[in-house]
Short mmCIF file of C-alpha atoms in Angstrom, two decimals:
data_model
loop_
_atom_site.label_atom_id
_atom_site.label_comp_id
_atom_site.label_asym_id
_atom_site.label_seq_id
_atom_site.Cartn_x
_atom_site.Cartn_y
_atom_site.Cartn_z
CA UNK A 13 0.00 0.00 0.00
CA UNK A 14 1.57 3.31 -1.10
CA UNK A 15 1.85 5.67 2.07
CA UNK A 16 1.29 8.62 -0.18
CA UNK A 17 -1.70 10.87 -1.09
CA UNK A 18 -2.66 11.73 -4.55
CA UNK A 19 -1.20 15.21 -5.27
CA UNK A 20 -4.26 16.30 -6.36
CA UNK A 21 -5.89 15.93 -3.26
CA UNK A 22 -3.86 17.84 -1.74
CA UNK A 23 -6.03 21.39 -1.70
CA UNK A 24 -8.58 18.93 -0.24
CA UNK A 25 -6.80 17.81 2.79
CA UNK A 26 -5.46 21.48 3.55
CA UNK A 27 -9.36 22.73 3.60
CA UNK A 28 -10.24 19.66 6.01
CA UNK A 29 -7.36 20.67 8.34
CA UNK A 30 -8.09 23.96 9.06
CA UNK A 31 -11.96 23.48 8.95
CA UNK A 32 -10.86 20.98 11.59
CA UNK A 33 -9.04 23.55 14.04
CA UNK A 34 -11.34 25.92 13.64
CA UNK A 35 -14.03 23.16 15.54
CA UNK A 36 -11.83 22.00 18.38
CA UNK A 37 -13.38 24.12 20.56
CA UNK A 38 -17.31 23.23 19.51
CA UNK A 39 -15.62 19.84 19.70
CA UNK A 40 -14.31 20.73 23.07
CA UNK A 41 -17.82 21.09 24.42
CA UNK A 42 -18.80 17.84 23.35
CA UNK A 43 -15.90 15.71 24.45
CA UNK A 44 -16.75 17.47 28.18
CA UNK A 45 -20.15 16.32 27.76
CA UNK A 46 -19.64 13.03 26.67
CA UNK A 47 -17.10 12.44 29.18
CA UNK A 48 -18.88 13.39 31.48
CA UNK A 49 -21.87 10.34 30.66
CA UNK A 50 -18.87 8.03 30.17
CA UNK A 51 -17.70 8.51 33.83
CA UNK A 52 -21.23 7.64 35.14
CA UNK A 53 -20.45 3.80 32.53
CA UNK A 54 -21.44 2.48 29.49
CA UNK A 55 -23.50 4.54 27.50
CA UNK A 56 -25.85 3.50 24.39
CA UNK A 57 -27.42 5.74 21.42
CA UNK A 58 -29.27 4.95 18.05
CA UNK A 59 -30.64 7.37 15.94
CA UNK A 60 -32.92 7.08 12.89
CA UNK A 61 -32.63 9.71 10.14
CA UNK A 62 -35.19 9.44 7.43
CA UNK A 63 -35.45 12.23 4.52
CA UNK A 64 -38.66 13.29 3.45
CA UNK A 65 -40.23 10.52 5.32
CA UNK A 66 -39.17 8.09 2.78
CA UNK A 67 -38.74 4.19 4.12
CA UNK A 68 -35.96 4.13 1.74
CA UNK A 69 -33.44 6.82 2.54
CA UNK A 70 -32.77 6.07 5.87
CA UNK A 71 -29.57 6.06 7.77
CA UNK A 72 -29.00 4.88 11.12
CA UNK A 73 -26.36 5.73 13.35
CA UNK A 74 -26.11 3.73 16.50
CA UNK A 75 -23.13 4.89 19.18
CA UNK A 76 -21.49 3.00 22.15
CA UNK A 77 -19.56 4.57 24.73
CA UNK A 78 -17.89 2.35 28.11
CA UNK A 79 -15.04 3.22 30.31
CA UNK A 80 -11.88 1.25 29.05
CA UNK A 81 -9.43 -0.10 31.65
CA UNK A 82 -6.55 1.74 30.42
CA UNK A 83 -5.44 5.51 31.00
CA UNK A 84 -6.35 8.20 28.54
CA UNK A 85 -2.58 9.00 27.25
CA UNK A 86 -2.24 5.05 26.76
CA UNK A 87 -5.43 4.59 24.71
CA UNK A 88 -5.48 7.74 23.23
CA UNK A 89 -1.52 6.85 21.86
CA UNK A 90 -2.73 3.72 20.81
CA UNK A 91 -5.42 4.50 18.49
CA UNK A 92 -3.10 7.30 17.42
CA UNK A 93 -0.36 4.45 16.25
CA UNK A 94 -2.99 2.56 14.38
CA UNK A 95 -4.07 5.24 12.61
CA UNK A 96 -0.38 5.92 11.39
CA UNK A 97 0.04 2.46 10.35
CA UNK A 98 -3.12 2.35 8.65
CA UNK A 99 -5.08 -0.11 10.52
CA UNK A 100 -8.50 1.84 10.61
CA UNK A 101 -8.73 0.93 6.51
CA UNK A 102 -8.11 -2.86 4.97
CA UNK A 103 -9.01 -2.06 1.74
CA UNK A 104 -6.99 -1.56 -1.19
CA UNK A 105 -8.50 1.57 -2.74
CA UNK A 106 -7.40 3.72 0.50
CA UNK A 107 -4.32 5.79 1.08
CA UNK A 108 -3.11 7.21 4.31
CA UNK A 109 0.01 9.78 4.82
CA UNK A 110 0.86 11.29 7.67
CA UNK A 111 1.11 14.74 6.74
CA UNK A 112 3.04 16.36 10.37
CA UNK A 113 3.77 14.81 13.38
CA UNK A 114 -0.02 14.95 14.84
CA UNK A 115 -2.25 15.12 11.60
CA UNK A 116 -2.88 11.90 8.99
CA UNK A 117 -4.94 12.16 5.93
CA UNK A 118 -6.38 9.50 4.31
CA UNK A 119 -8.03 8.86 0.91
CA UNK A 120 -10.74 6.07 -0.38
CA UNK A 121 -12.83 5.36 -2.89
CA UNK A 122 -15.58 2.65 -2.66
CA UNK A 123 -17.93 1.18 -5.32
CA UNK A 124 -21.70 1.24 -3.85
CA UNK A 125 -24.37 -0.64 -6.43
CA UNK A 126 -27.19 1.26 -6.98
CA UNK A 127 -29.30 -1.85 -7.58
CA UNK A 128 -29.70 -5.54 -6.55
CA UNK A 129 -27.92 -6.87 -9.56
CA UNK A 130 -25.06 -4.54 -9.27
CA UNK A 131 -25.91 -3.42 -13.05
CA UNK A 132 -25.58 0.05 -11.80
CA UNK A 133 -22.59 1.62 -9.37
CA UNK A 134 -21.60 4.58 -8.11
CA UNK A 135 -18.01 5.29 -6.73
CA UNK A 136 -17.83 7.57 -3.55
CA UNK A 137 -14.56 9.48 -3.09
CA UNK A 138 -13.82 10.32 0.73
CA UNK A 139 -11.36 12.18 2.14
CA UNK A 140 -10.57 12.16 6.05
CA UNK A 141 -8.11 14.23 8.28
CA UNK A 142 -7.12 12.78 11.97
CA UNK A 143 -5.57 15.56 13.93
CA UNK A 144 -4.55 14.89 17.54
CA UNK A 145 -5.10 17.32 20.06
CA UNK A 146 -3.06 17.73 23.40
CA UNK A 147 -5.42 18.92 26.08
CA UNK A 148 -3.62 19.64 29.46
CA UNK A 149 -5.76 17.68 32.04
CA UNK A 150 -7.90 15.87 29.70
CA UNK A 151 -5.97 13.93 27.46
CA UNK A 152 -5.63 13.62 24.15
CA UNK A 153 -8.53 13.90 21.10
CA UNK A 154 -8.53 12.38 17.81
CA UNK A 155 -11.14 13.91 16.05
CA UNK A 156 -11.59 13.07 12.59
CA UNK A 157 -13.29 15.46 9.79
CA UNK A 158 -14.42 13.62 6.19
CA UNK A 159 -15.18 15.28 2.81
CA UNK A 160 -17.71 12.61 0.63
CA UNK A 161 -18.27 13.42 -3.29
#
């Protein structure tokens, strides 16, 4: 797997980084929040979405949060070394560089059938940004901020 990003992408991931700094604090907010449930144990959310009330074009979203037995900075540098190597994506049409020492981009494309024969497919391009964020007394954050076309 090439550890480079397509050069023409490059605008793209620039845009997603500083979109993504300028959030940290709204994302702040929430982290405080959700930390805050995740102290009191596991937590559980679903969520339905449906467009125009249509059965069809639905999306559901479905979120688990529990207290892991290891220390933020130990977790938190753990995720962060998977995401370096790559682990978060196993398939071949992805690409992931680490563009400085606490921001990795990564690129994939995947081929969605629009029907039940698969006579008909789309391909969705989607670009990512990881950025790690040192936090003194909280931690570190790894939020990640995706561009789909």
């Amino acid at each position: 797997m090439s550890r480079r990003l397509h050069s023409d992408s490059s605008g793209v991931f620039d845009k997603l980084e500083s979109k993504l700094g300028t959030r940290f604090f709204e994302l702040d907010m929430i982290v405080s929040a959700a930390h805050q449930s995740a102290l009191d144990g596991s937590t559980e959310n679903l969520e339905m979405c449906r467009e125009d009330g249509t059965e069809a074009a639905a999306a559901v979203e479905f979120k688990h949060a529990r207290l892991l037995p290891f220390g933020q900075d130990t977790t938190t540098k753990t995720i962060w070394e998977i995401i370096e190597l790559g682990g978060v994506i196993a398939d071949k049409h992805s690409r992931i560089a680490k563009r400085s020492v606490d921001i990795v981009g990564m690129s994939s494309r995947f081929t969605i059938p629009l029907d039940r024969y698969n006579s008909s497919t789309v391909n969705v391009d989607v670009h990512a940004v990881a950025k790690r964020f040192a936090v003194p007394n909280r931690g570190s954050y790894l939020p990640p901020l995706r561009r789909y076309h």
